[in-house]
Amino acid sequence: MNESERRDRIIKYLEIKPISHGQIYTFQIAIPESEVGEIPPQRREDLRRSLTEQGSNLIPLIVRRTEAYSELEEYEVVYGADWCIVAKELDIEKLWVWVFDLTDEQAAAAKIQMEQLVGSTVLTPAVISSISDNTEQKKSLPQQLEISVQEKEVSLAEVNVTKQEDAVPDNTDQIKCLLQQVEKSFQEVEAINRNIEQVSESVKDIKKVLIEQKETIRRAIDKTPPPPQKLNLLLAEDQEIDNVLQLVGVKDKERKAALTAIKKWKQPGKKLTWENLKKSTKSGSDKIAGFAKATYEKLEQIVDITD
């Protein structure tokens, strides 16, 4: 299954088309309180190792656009919260995502469907152990049935011996009942054997899909260009500063306020520093109207102040 077929399969399963697919800044993704929980130690370690080695997530997150959080957090994670939590801890700059427009009901349904389609296919030691335990249990059941069949055959033989030795009348009804039970047991054994074969084939398919997905994402990561060099506020023109702020989603009003604050501290007798710019976000004589903490934080991430 190639990347296009796999994407179409998941989109068809979710029954809704994505808005876009690509990388977004990690700081733009909000995590609902219901998803902020303890991650099992082994799972956390696996995620940390993968994010550290690859520089991003191997499995894209499912996110939706939202206005329920801060100015910075424009998206809310629907599936893959554990990836997002660990990525924030490691200061991973960007994550791969699929962006959808989802209602609360659609988001809840999508999370359940993705856990069934993708979450349960992650071959962690716990999942492998679960599959192994389930297979062993199904293997033991035919053995139990075989013993039961053997016991019934012995019982049937005893009936025949009793008939011959004691010359009792034929017990035809009892014999027919035993034969029916034996036949039913054999049918159950065959059905369970078919289920075991299906489980084995499913595991093989899952491994194949995950290997293909990992290779596809690895190739995509290798082709990702390095992040651009930060703009120097001391040397940049107003238009250059306005352009980079616009690229990270700062609105017109906030961009104008940011440029005003920068000009203020570039004036003779002033000094443009992060500490002074921060003063312009707070109440007082240095406050610049419309220049908020969120815009200041975005500036820190995309520009630099170097003498």
Short mmCIF file of C-alpha atoms in Angstrom, two decimals, residues 40 42-43 46 59 79 82 114-136 199-200 202-207 210:
data_model
loop_
_atom_site.label_atom_id
_atom_site.label_comp_id
_atom_site.label_asym_id
_atom_site.label_seq_id
_atom_site.Cartn_x
_atom_site.Cartn_y
_atom_site.Cartn_z
CA PRO A 40 3.34 4.96 30.23
CA GLN A 42 7.96 2.69 27.91
CA ARG A 43 5.65 4.58 25.52
CA ASP A 46 9.76 5.19 22.57
CA ILE A 59 2.96 9.35 12.47
CA TYR A 79 -5.42 12.27 17.78
CA ASP A 82 1.08 11.81 23.48
CA MET A 114 -8.20 6.61 14.53
CA GLU A 115 -7.44 4.62 17.68
CA GLN A 116 -9.15 1.63 16.09
CA LEU A 117 -7.46 2.11 12.70
CA VAL A 118 -3.99 3.34 13.70
CA GLY A 119 -3.63 3.43 17.50
CA SER A 120 -4.29 -0.27 17.92
CA THR A 121 -1.86 -1.09 15.10
CA VAL A 122 1.19 0.36 16.86
CA LEU A 123 3.23 -2.75 17.61
CA THR A 124 4.39 -1.79 21.09
CA PRO A 125 5.51 -4.62 23.42
CA ALA A 126 2.13 -4.41 25.16
CA VAL A 127 0.20 -4.87 21.91
CA ILE A 128 2.43 -7.73 20.78
CA SER A 129 2.00 -9.37 24.18
CA SER A 130 -1.77 -8.90 23.92
CA ILE A 131 -1.87 -10.49 20.47
CA SER A 132 0.34 -13.33 21.66
CA ASP A 133 -1.83 -13.96 24.73
CA ASN A 134 -4.97 -13.91 22.60
CA THR A 135 -3.46 -16.37 20.12
CA GLU A 136 -2.32 -18.72 22.89
CA VAL A 199 -5.21 -12.89 13.36
CA SER A 200 -1.86 -14.02 11.96
CA SER A 202 -3.73 -9.19 10.23
CA VAL A 203 -0.46 -8.92 12.17
CA LYS A 204 1.52 -9.38 8.94
CA ASP A 205 -0.52 -6.66 7.21
CA ILE A 206 -0.04 -4.27 10.14
CA LYS A 207 3.74 -4.75 10.12
CA LEU A 210 3.93 0.47 9.44
#
